PDB file of C-alpha atoms and ligand atoms in Angstrom:
ATOM      1  CA  UNK A   8       0.036  -0.006   0.101  1.00  0.00           C
ATOM      2  CA  UNK A   9       1.848   2.820  -1.150  1.00  0.00           C
ATOM      3  CA  UNK A  10       1.745   5.306   2.370  1.00  0.00           C
ATOM      4  CA  UNK A  11       1.662   8.602   3.009  1.00  0.00           C
ATOM      5  CA  UNK A  12       3.922   8.717   6.888  1.00  0.00           C
ATOM      6  CA  UNK A  13       4.405  12.069   7.837  1.00  0.00           C
ATOM      7  CA  UNK A  14       0.262  13.317   7.632  1.00  0.00           C
ATOM      8  CA  UNK A  15      -2.784  15.876   9.335  1.00  0.00           C
ATOM      9  CA  UNK A  16      -5.673  14.970   8.159  1.00  0.00           C
ATOM     10  CA  UNK A  17      -7.259  18.012  10.691  1.00  0.00           C
ATOM     11  CA  UNK A  18      -5.070  19.908  12.232  1.00  0.00           C
ATOM     12  CA  UNK A  19      -6.190  22.743  14.592  1.00  0.00           C
ATOM     13  CA  UNK A  20      -2.499  24.758  15.708  1.00  0.00           C
ATOM     14  CA  UNK A  21      -4.614  28.246  15.280  1.00  0.00           C
ATOM     15  CA  UNK A  22      -4.314  28.997  19.101  1.00  0.00           C
ATOM     16  CA  UNK A  23      -0.929  29.396  19.721  1.00  0.00           C
ATOM     17  CA  UNK A  24      -0.376  30.483  16.242  1.00  0.00           C
ATOM     18  CA  UNK A  25      -2.919  32.886  16.181  1.00  0.00           C
ATOM     19  CA  UNK A  26      -3.238  32.176  12.303  1.00  0.00           C
ATOM     20  CA  UNK A  27      -6.300  30.629  10.953  1.00  0.00           C
ATOM     21  CA  UNK A  28      -4.681  29.523   8.242  1.00  0.00           C
ATOM     22  CA  UNK A  29      -2.753  27.045  10.174  1.00  0.00           C
ATOM     23  CA  UNK A  30      -7.109  25.841  11.058  1.00  0.00           C
ATOM     24  CA  UNK A  31      -7.642  23.355   8.452  1.00  0.00           C
ATOM     25  CA  UNK A  32     -10.578  22.097   9.131  1.00  0.00           C
ATOM     26  CA  UNK A  33     -12.452  22.609   5.805  1.00  0.00           C
ATOM     27  CA  UNK A  34     -14.392  19.317   5.159  1.00  0.00           C
ATOM     28  CA  UNK A  35     -14.850  20.192   1.869  1.00  0.00           C
ATOM     29  CA  UNK A  36     -11.544  21.511   0.803  1.00  0.00           C
ATOM     30  CA  UNK A  37      -9.923  18.373   3.339  1.00  0.00           C
ATOM     31  CA  UNK A  38     -12.195  15.743   1.343  1.00  0.00           C
ATOM     32  CA  UNK A  39     -11.117  17.477  -2.696  1.00  0.00           C
ATOM     33  CA  UNK A  40      -8.128  17.156  -1.410  1.00  0.00           C
ATOM     34  CA  UNK A  41      -7.851  13.057   0.058  1.00  0.00           C
ATOM     35  CA  UNK A  42      -9.225  12.715  -3.497  1.00  0.00           C
ATOM     36  CA  UNK A  43      -6.858  14.149  -5.620  1.00  0.00           C
ATOM     37  CA  UNK A  44      -4.020  11.738  -3.652  1.00  0.00           C
ATOM     38  CA  UNK A  45      -5.451   9.063  -3.941  1.00  0.00           C
ATOM     39  CA  UNK A  46      -6.671   9.438  -7.001  1.00  0.00           C
ATOM     40  CA  UNK A  47      -2.444  10.481  -7.225  1.00  0.00           C
ATOM     41  CA  UNK A  48      -1.928   6.286  -6.595  1.00  0.00           C
ATOM     42  CA  UNK A  49      -1.801   6.518  -2.597  1.00  0.00           C
ATOM     43  CA  UNK A  50      -3.668   4.352  -0.381  1.00  0.00           C
ATOM     44  CA  UNK A  51      -2.804   4.697   3.026  1.00  0.00           C
ATOM     45  CA  UNK A  52      -2.282   7.846   5.254  1.00  0.00           C
ATOM     46  CA  UNK A  53      -0.875   7.952   8.725  1.00  0.00           C
ATOM     47  CA  UNK A  54      -2.114  10.517  10.461  1.00  0.00           C
ATOM     48  CA  UNK A  55       0.225  12.135  13.134  1.00  0.00           C
ATOM     49  CA  UNK A  56      -2.260  14.724  14.916  1.00  0.00           C
ATOM     50  CA  UNK A  57      -2.627  14.324  18.462  1.00  0.00           C
ATOM     51  CA  UNK A  58      -2.995  15.560  21.439  1.00  0.00           C
ATOM     52  CA  UNK A  59      -3.355  19.383  21.788  1.00  0.00           C
ATOM     53  CA  UNK A  60      -2.698  19.754  18.470  1.00  0.00           C
ATOM     54  CA  UNK A  61      -7.151  20.036  18.090  1.00  0.00           C
ATOM     55  CA  UNK A  62      -6.580  16.133  16.986  1.00  0.00           C
ATOM     56  CA  UNK A  63     -11.015  15.084  15.461  1.00  0.00           C
ATOM     57  CA  UNK A  64     -10.933  12.020  14.686  1.00  0.00           C
ATOM     58  CA  UNK A  65     -13.996  10.601  13.752  1.00  0.00           C
ATOM     59  CA  UNK A  66     -13.887  13.718  11.533  1.00  0.00           C
ATOM     60  CA  UNK A  67     -10.599  12.674   9.996  1.00  0.00           C
ATOM     61  CA  UNK A  68     -11.590   9.430   9.934  1.00  0.00           C
ATOM     62  CA  UNK A  69     -14.869  10.535   8.156  1.00  0.00           C
ATOM     63  CA  UNK A  70     -13.467  12.293   6.009  1.00  0.00           C
ATOM     64  CA  UNK A  71     -10.609   9.059   4.745  1.00  0.00           C
ATOM     65  CA  UNK A  72     -13.579   7.134   4.396  1.00  0.00           C
ATOM     66  CA  UNK A  73     -15.500   8.865   1.803  1.00  0.00           C
ATOM     67  CA  UNK A  74     -12.497   9.705   0.179  1.00  0.00           C
ATOM     68  CA  UNK A  75     -11.865   5.425   0.269  1.00  0.00           C
ATOM     69  CA  UNK A  76      -8.533   5.923   1.879  1.00  0.00           C
ATOM     70  CA  UNK A  77      -6.658   3.616   5.162  1.00  0.00           C
ATOM     71  CA  UNK A  78      -6.112   5.808   7.578  1.00  0.00           C
ATOM     72  CA  UNK A  79      -4.416   5.213  10.728  1.00  0.00           C
ATOM     73  CA  UNK A  80      -4.342   7.318  13.745  1.00  0.00           C
ATOM     74  CA  UNK A  81      -1.643   8.397  16.450  1.00  0.00           C
ATOM     75  CA  UNK A  82      -1.100   9.449  19.919  1.00  0.00           C
ATOM     76  CA  UNK A  83       0.941  11.289  22.710  1.00  0.00           C
ATOM     77  CA  UNK A  84       1.902  15.333  23.016  1.00  0.00           C
ATOM     78  CA  UNK A  85       3.144  17.698  20.643  1.00  0.00           C
ATOM     79  CA  UNK A  86       6.049  20.054  21.395  1.00  0.00           C
ATOM     80  CA  UNK A  87       6.367  23.570  24.223  1.00  0.00           C
ATOM     81  CA  UNK A  88       3.914  25.343  23.983  1.00  0.00           C
ATOM     82  CA  UNK A  89       1.024  23.464  22.455  1.00  0.00           C
ATOM     83  CA  UNK A  90       1.651  20.483  25.665  1.00  0.00           C
ATOM     84  CA  UNK A  91      -2.191  20.849  27.142  1.00  0.00           C
ATOM     85  CA  UNK A  92      -1.615  21.120  31.063  1.00  0.00           C
ATOM     86  CA  UNK A  93      -2.071  17.510  32.071  1.00  0.00           C
ATOM     87  CA  UNK A  94       1.170  16.883  30.109  1.00  0.00           C
ATOM     88  CA  UNK A  95       3.048  19.468  32.766  1.00  0.00           C
ATOM     89  CA  UNK A  96       0.885  18.174  35.651  1.00  0.00           C
ATOM     90  CA  UNK A  97       1.378  14.039  35.129  1.00  0.00           C
ATOM     91  CA  UNK A  98       3.881  11.870  35.490  1.00  0.00           C
ATOM     92  CA  UNK A  99       6.467  10.287  31.991  1.00  0.00           C
ATOM     93  CA  UNK A 100       4.930   7.189  33.589  1.00  0.00           C
ATOM     94  CA  UNK A 101       1.154   8.428  34.264  1.00  0.00           C
ATOM     95  CA  UNK A 102       1.731  10.429  30.657  1.00  0.00           C
ATOM     96  CA  UNK A 103       2.842   6.451  29.566  1.00  0.00           C
ATOM     97  CA  UNK A 104      -0.481   5.093  30.889  1.00  0.00           C
ATOM     98  CA  UNK A 105      -2.544   7.127  29.060  1.00  0.00           C
ATOM     99  CA  UNK A 106      -0.978   6.156  25.757  1.00  0.00           C
ATOM    100  CA  UNK A 107      -0.834   2.999  26.264  1.00  0.00           C
ATOM    101  CA  UNK A 108      -4.755   3.720  26.729  1.00  0.00           C
ATOM    102  CA  UNK A 109      -4.728   4.804  23.420  1.00  0.00           C
ATOM    103  CA  UNK A 110      -3.006   2.408  21.850  1.00  0.00           C
ATOM    104  CA  UNK A 111      -4.801  -0.845  23.087  1.00  0.00           C
ATOM    105  CA  UNK A 112      -8.440   0.537  24.437  1.00  0.00           C
ATOM    106  CA  UNK A 113      -9.404   3.612  21.728  1.00  0.00           C
ATOM    107  CA  UNK A 114      -8.803   6.485  21.463  1.00  0.00           C
ATOM    108  CA  UNK A 115     -11.658   8.467  22.889  1.00  0.00           C
ATOM    109  CA  UNK A 116     -14.489   6.561  21.918  1.00  0.00           C
ATOM    110  CA  UNK A 117     -13.634   6.514  18.704  1.00  0.00           C
ATOM    111  CA  UNK A 118     -13.513   2.753  17.968  1.00  0.00           C
ATOM    112  CA  UNK A 119     -10.008   3.779  16.825  1.00  0.00           C
ATOM    113  CA  UNK A 120      -7.171   2.230  18.161  1.00  0.00           C
ATOM    114  CA  UNK A 121      -3.854   4.588  18.357  1.00  0.00           C
ATOM    115  CA  UNK A 122      -1.288   2.540  15.923  1.00  0.00           C
ATOM    116  CA  UNK A 123       1.621   4.949  17.066  1.00  0.00           C
ATOM    117  CA  UNK A 124       2.968   7.228  18.631  1.00  0.00           C
ATOM    118  CA  UNK A 125       3.753  11.006  17.317  1.00  0.00           C
ATOM    119  CA  UNK A 126       4.883  13.231  16.164  1.00  0.00           C
ATOM    120  CA  UNK A 127       6.276  13.683  20.009  1.00  0.00           C
ATOM    121  CA  UNK A 128       8.342  16.844  19.209  1.00  0.00           C
ATOM    122  CA  UNK A 129      11.037  19.156  20.485  1.00  0.00           C
ATOM    123  CA  UNK A 130      12.400  22.798  19.938  1.00  0.00           C
ATOM    124  CA  UNK A 131      14.992  24.571  18.985  1.00  0.00           C
ATOM    125  CA  UNK A 132      16.280  23.024  22.401  1.00  0.00           C
ATOM    126  CA  UNK A 133      15.094  20.689  24.384  1.00  0.00           C
ATOM    127  CA  UNK A 134      12.477  21.086  27.592  1.00  0.00           C
ATOM    128  CA  UNK A 135      12.358  19.503  30.142  1.00  0.00           C
ATOM    129  CA  UNK A 136       8.919  18.224  29.470  1.00  0.00           C
ATOM    130  CA  UNK A 137      10.056  17.289  26.090  1.00  0.00           C
ATOM    131  CA  UNK A 138      11.901  15.200  27.399  1.00  0.00           C
ATOM    132  CA  UNK A 139       9.739  13.605  29.775  1.00  0.00           C
ATOM    133  CA  UNK A 140       7.223  13.026  27.111  1.00  0.00           C
ATOM    134  CA  UNK A 141      10.059  11.520  24.911  1.00  0.00           C
ATOM    135  CA  UNK A 142      10.728   8.994  27.572  1.00  0.00           C
ATOM    136  CA  UNK A 143       6.867   8.914  28.142  1.00  0.00           C
ATOM    137  CA  UNK A 144       6.713   7.594  24.638  1.00  0.00           C
ATOM    138  CA  UNK A 145      10.483   5.109  25.538  1.00  0.00           C
ATOM    139  CA  UNK A 146       7.922   3.109  28.494  1.00  0.00           C
ATOM    140  CA  UNK A 147       4.358   3.136  26.174  1.00  0.00           C
ATOM    141  CA  UNK A 148       6.425   1.343  23.251  1.00  0.00           C
ATOM    142  CA  UNK A 149       8.263  -1.149  25.239  1.00  0.00           C
ATOM    143  CA  UNK A 150       4.083  -2.245  26.843  1.00  0.00           C
ATOM    144  CA  UNK A 151       3.327  -2.279  23.103  1.00  0.00           C
ATOM    145  CA  UNK A 152       5.486  -2.597  20.544  1.00  0.00           C
ATOM    146  CA  UNK A 153       3.856   0.467  18.152  1.00  0.00           C
ATOM    147  CA  UNK A 154       6.706   2.843  16.475  1.00  0.00           C
ATOM    148  CA  UNK A 155       8.000   5.861  17.817  1.00  0.00           C
ATOM    149  CA  UNK A 156       7.476   9.052  14.958  1.00  0.00           C
ATOM    150  CA  UNK A 157       9.591  11.959  16.742  1.00  0.00           C
ATOM    151  CA  UNK A 158       9.593  16.371  14.987  1.00  0.00           C
ATOM    152  CA  UNK A 159      11.992  18.114  14.889  1.00  0.00           C
ATOM    153  CA  UNK A 160      12.378  21.927  14.705  1.00  0.00           C
ATOM    154  CA  UNK A 161      13.910  22.565  11.128  1.00  0.00           C
ATOM    155  CA  UNK A 162      15.188  18.768  10.844  1.00  0.00           C
ATOM    156  CA  UNK A 163      17.513  19.595  14.166  1.00  0.00           C
ATOM    157  CA  UNK A 164      18.416  17.969  17.814  1.00  0.00           C
ATOM    158  CA  UNK A 165      17.862  14.274  16.025  1.00  0.00           C
ATOM    159  CA  UNK A 166      20.890  12.414  17.538  1.00  0.00           C
ATOM    160  CA  UNK A 167      19.359  14.213  20.602  1.00  0.00           C
ATOM    161  CA  UNK A 168      16.073  12.697  20.246  1.00  0.00           C
ATOM    162  CA  UNK A 169      17.593   9.142  19.722  1.00  0.00           C
ATOM    163  CA  UNK A 170      19.795   9.799  22.442  1.00  0.00           C
ATOM    164  CA  UNK A 171      17.361  10.442  24.659  1.00  0.00           C
ATOM    165  CA  UNK A 172      14.322   7.598  23.707  1.00  0.00           C
ATOM    166  CA  UNK A 173      18.260   4.743  23.693  1.00  0.00           C
ATOM    167  CA  UNK A 174      18.534   6.005  27.286  1.00  0.00           C
ATOM    168  CA  UNK A 175      15.167   5.065  27.879  1.00  0.00           C
ATOM    169  CA  UNK A 176      15.062   1.122  26.596  1.00  0.00           C
ATOM    170  CA  UNK A 177      12.964   2.468  22.971  1.00  0.00           C
ATOM    171  CA  UNK A 178      13.255   0.105  20.021  1.00  0.00           C
ATOM    172  CA  UNK A 179      15.189   2.272  17.597  1.00  0.00           C
ATOM    173  CA  UNK A 180      14.016  -0.351  15.012  1.00  0.00           C
ATOM    174  CA  UNK A 181      10.573   0.920  15.144  1.00  0.00           C
ATOM    175  CA  UNK A 182      12.008   5.704  15.341  1.00  0.00           C
ATOM    176  CA  UNK A 183      11.273   7.635  12.577  1.00  0.00           C
ATOM    177  CA  UNK A 184      12.811  11.189  12.975  1.00  0.00           C
ATOM    178  CA  UNK A 185      11.345  13.779  11.223  1.00  0.00           C
ATOM    179  CA  UNK A 186      11.640  16.481   9.306  1.00  0.00           C
ATOM    180  CA  UNK A 187      15.369  15.630   8.736  1.00  0.00           C
ATOM    181  CA  UNK A 188      14.288  17.222   4.597  1.00  0.00           C
ATOM    182  CA  UNK A 189      14.126  20.413   7.229  1.00  0.00           C
ATOM    183  CA  UNK A 190      18.519  20.048   7.130  1.00  0.00           C
ATOM    184  CA  UNK A 191      19.844  19.138   3.956  1.00  0.00           C
ATOM    185  CA  UNK A 192      23.377  17.187   5.398  1.00  0.00           C
ATOM    186  CA  UNK A 193      23.572  13.812   4.123  1.00  0.00           C
ATOM    187  CA  UNK A 194      26.460  13.230   7.610  1.00  0.00           C
ATOM    188  CA  UNK A 195      23.855  13.825   9.739  1.00  0.00           C
ATOM    189  CA  UNK A 196      21.531  11.722   7.940  1.00  0.00           C
ATOM    190  CA  UNK A 197      24.072   8.412   8.006  1.00  0.00           C
ATOM    191  CA  UNK A 198      25.095   9.654  11.553  1.00  0.00           C
ATOM    192  CA  UNK A 199      21.217   9.376  12.662  1.00  0.00           C
ATOM    193  CA  UNK A 200      20.845   5.762  10.442  1.00  0.00           C
ATOM    194  CA  UNK A 201      23.742   4.386  12.197  1.00  0.00           C
ATOM    195  CA  UNK A 202      21.241   3.896  14.980  1.00  0.00           C
ATOM    196  CA  UNK A 203      18.779   2.165  13.132  1.00  0.00           C
ATOM    197  CA  UNK A 204      16.150   4.122  13.154  1.00  0.00           C
ATOM    198  CA  UNK A 205      14.001   5.747   9.662  1.00  0.00           C
ATOM    199  CA  UNK A 206      14.247   9.202   8.584  1.00  0.00           C
ATOM    200  CA  UNK A 207      10.306  10.944   7.478  1.00  0.00           C
ATOM    201  CA  UNK A 208      11.823  12.814   3.820  1.00  0.00           C
ATOM    202  CA  UNK A 209       7.587  14.199   4.829  1.00  0.00           C
ATOM    203  CA  UNK A 210       8.061  18.026   3.953  1.00  0.00           C
ATOM    204  CA  UNK A 211       8.120  18.207   0.700  1.00  0.00           C
ATOM    205  CA  UNK A 212       6.599  20.797  -1.270  1.00  0.00           C
ATOM    206  CA  UNK A 213       7.674  22.869   0.824  1.00  0.00           C
ATOM    207  CA  UNK A 214      10.108  24.801  -1.119  1.00  0.00           C
ATOM    208  CA  UNK A 215      10.464  28.222   1.446  1.00  0.00           C
ATOM    209  CA  UNK A 216      12.311  25.669   3.963  1.00  0.00           C
ATOM    210  CA  UNK A 217      14.269  24.067   1.106  1.00  0.00           C
ATOM    211  CA  UNK A 218      13.297  23.054  -2.783  1.00  0.00           C
ATOM    212  CA  UNK A 219      12.398  20.079  -3.575  1.00  0.00           C
ATOM    213  CA  UNK A 220      15.100  18.957  -5.944  1.00  0.00           C
ATOM    214  CA  UNK A 221      17.871  18.767  -3.273  1.00  0.00           C
ATOM    215  CA  UNK A 222      15.303  17.182  -1.078  1.00  0.00           C
ATOM    216  CA  UNK A 223      15.153  14.128  -4.361  1.00  0.00           C
ATOM    217  CA  UNK A 224      19.265  14.522  -4.920  1.00  0.00           C
ATOM    218  CA  UNK A 225      19.606  13.284  -0.683  1.00  0.00           C
ATOM    219  CA  UNK A 226      17.139  10.688  -0.996  1.00  0.00           C
ATOM    220  CA  UNK A 227      18.774   9.105  -4.238  1.00  0.00           C
ATOM    221  CA  UNK A 228      22.163   9.409  -2.433  1.00  0.00           C
ATOM    222  CA  UNK A 229      21.058   7.725  -0.052  1.00  0.00           C
ATOM    223  CA  UNK A 230      19.288   5.154  -1.769  1.00  0.00           C
ATOM    224  CA  UNK A 231      22.144   4.148  -3.688  1.00  0.00           C
ATOM    225  CA  UNK A 232      24.491   3.499  -0.305  1.00  0.00           C
ATOM    226  CA  UNK A 233      21.734   1.579   0.715  1.00  0.00           C
ATOM    227  CA  UNK A 234      19.141   3.245   2.772  1.00  0.00           C
ATOM    228  CA  UNK A 235      16.003   3.085   0.951  1.00  0.00           C
ATOM    229  CA  UNK A 236      13.711   0.691   3.023  1.00  0.00           C
ATOM    230  CA  UNK A 237      14.432   3.044   6.172  1.00  0.00           C
ATOM    231  CA  UNK A 238      13.270   5.971   3.962  1.00  0.00           C
ATOM    232  CA  UNK A 239       9.947   7.674   4.606  1.00  0.00           C
ATOM    233  CA  UNK A 240       7.881  10.189   2.284  1.00  0.00           C
ATOM    234  CA  UNK A 241       5.471  12.723   2.948  1.00  0.00           C
ATOM    235  CA  UNK A 242       4.616  16.186   2.623  1.00  0.00           C
ATOM    236  CA  UNK A 243       2.658  16.965   6.379  1.00  0.00           C
ATOM    237  CA  UNK A 244      -0.025  19.007   4.749  1.00  0.00           C
ATOM    238  CA  UNK A 245      -1.144  21.352   7.783  1.00  0.00           C
ATOM    239  CA  UNK A 246      -2.207  24.873   6.377  1.00  0.00           C
ATOM    240  CA  UNK A 247      -5.463  25.697   4.410  1.00  0.00           C
ATOM    241  CA  UNK A 248      -3.265  27.884   2.242  1.00  0.00           C
ATOM    242  CA  UNK A 249      -0.886  24.418   1.632  1.00  0.00           C
ATOM    243  CA  UNK A 250      -4.324  22.688  -0.581  1.00  0.00           C
ATOM    244  CA  UNK A 251      -5.215  23.343  -4.306  1.00  0.00           C
ATOM    245  CA  UNK A 252      -8.713  25.044  -3.358  1.00  0.00           C
ATOM    246  CA  UNK A 253      -6.589  27.850  -1.923  1.00  0.00           C
ATOM    247  CA  UNK A 254      -3.857  28.156  -3.747  1.00  0.00           C
ATOM    248  CA  UNK A 255      -1.290  24.820  -3.585  1.00  0.00           C
ATOM    249  CA  UNK A 256      -0.196  22.218  -4.297  1.00  0.00           C
ATOM    250  CA  UNK A 257      -1.801  19.697  -2.629  1.00  0.00           C
ATOM    251  CA  UNK A 258      -0.433  15.585  -0.863  1.00  0.00           C
ATOM    252  CA  UNK A 259      -1.290  15.181  -4.885  1.00  0.00           C
ATOM    253  CA  UNK A 260       1.724  16.422  -4.926  1.00  0.00           C
ATOM    254  CA  UNK A 261       4.124  13.676  -3.972  1.00  0.00           C
ATOM    255  CA  UNK A 262       3.324  11.604  -6.300  1.00  0.00           C
ATOM    256  CA  UNK A 263       2.078  13.932  -9.337  1.00  0.00           C
ATOM    257  CA  UNK A 264       5.980  16.285  -8.894  1.00  0.00           C
ATOM    258  CA  UNK A 265       7.688  14.960  -6.689  1.00  0.00           C
ATOM    259  CA  UNK A 266       7.674  10.871  -7.420  1.00  0.00           C
ATOM    260  CA  UNK A 267       8.821  12.259 -11.510  1.00  0.00           C
ATOM    261  CA  UNK A 268      11.503  13.749  -9.997  1.00  0.00           C
ATOM    262  CA  UNK A 269      13.672  10.669  -8.224  1.00  0.00           C
ATOM    263  CA  UNK A 270      12.893   9.100 -11.272  1.00  0.00           C
ATOM    264  CA  UNK A 271      14.684  11.313 -13.169  1.00  0.00           C
ATOM    265  CA  UNK A 272      17.798  11.256 -11.132  1.00  0.00           C
ATOM    266  CA  UNK A 273      17.399   7.659 -11.607  1.00  0.00           C
ATOM    267  CA  UNK A 274      15.480   5.802  -8.400  1.00  0.00           C
ATOM    268  CA  UNK A 275      14.918   2.228  -9.685  1.00  0.00           C
ATOM    269  CA  UNK A 276      11.442   1.612  -9.174  1.00  0.00           C
ATOM    270  CA  UNK A 277      12.886  -1.196  -5.862  1.00  0.00           C
ATOM    271  CA  UNK A 278      13.513   1.629  -4.079  1.00  0.00           C
ATOM    272  CA  UNK A 279      10.442   3.476  -4.881  1.00  0.00           C
ATOM    273  CA  UNK A 280       8.509   0.770  -3.293  1.00  0.00           C
ATOM    274  CA  UNK A 281      10.465   0.256  -0.794  1.00  0.00           C
ATOM    275  CA  UNK A 282       9.740   4.347  -0.187  1.00  0.00           C
ATOM    276  CA  UNK A 283       6.976   4.513  -0.280  1.00  0.00           C
ATOM    277  CA  UNK A 284       5.070   0.644   0.443  1.00  0.00           C
ATOM    278  CA  UNK A 285       7.648  -2.677   1.572  1.00  0.00           C
ATOM    279  CA  UNK A 286       8.941   0.216   5.221  1.00  0.00           C
ATOM    280  CA  UNK A 287       5.895   1.415   6.028  1.00  0.00           C
ATOM    281  CA  UNK A 288       3.951  -1.779   5.897  1.00  0.00           C
ATOM    282  CA  UNK A 289       7.245  -3.063   7.395  1.00  0.00           C
ATOM    283  CA  UNK A 290       6.885  -0.750   9.994  1.00  0.00           C
ATOM    284  CA  UNK A 291       3.148   0.315  11.056  1.00  0.00           C
ATOM    285  CA  UNK A 292       2.200  -2.858   9.712  1.00  0.00           C
ATOM    286  CA  UNK A 293      -0.688  -4.047   7.035  1.00  0.00           C
ATOM    287  CA  UNK A 294      -3.801  -1.917   7.961  1.00  0.00           C
TER     288      UNK A 294
HETATM  289 ZN1   ZN B   6       5.868  18.048  12.666  1.00  0.00          ZN
END
């Protein structure tokens, strides 16, 4: 199943960002985008919206059902300053218990169980509360075996994230370090890959941060070194203005424009299939 590994079907970060564009709640525009995504060849979406990001599993599930795309949901907490009060109040093990509950029993009576912990993030430096959430995620992973997906601000502090997770006993073979493509450094990627983690090239299309030609060339370089099975692709669309109805590129851009760019640089069908289908299935399980 061709999978986008880091998406937000419905998300609302407008409270903290003080920006109505960060309120991606227009059902018509979202559905349209999902339908275009399916038409481009995508069959599954990993939704990494969690508690404090305006997560609305019921609505997101209904939209994905309408668009005929499979979706898997997440538990966990994002980063400063998006943490709900309970993250500050509760202990590491209490937070882990909350995540475990959403993984084993389901999310807010929706009947949907969280399939992963993500996106758990760090800012320009790692705050004590962010570190606590990382340790709680490792605890919850040890109990349930689900993958962890991280958010790096501007693609930095990945090695520090790995260090915290490793010390807390996480299975690094089931960890994705997210947003690596915001920091285009091949050596840095290789150092992260040495720990056994996956890398999320998951902001494809956000060309104000990095041109996609650079993303594509780095992906091909890593594939040529045998790492295609450790690379995951996505667009991380979070704003109304990213959707085509509002003038954006839409999630379909990945298959329609970015994949041809990879092919042009010589990426093989086998490696493409590893990134889009086999690696996500191995990590997140069959739908
Ligand atoms: Zn993120």
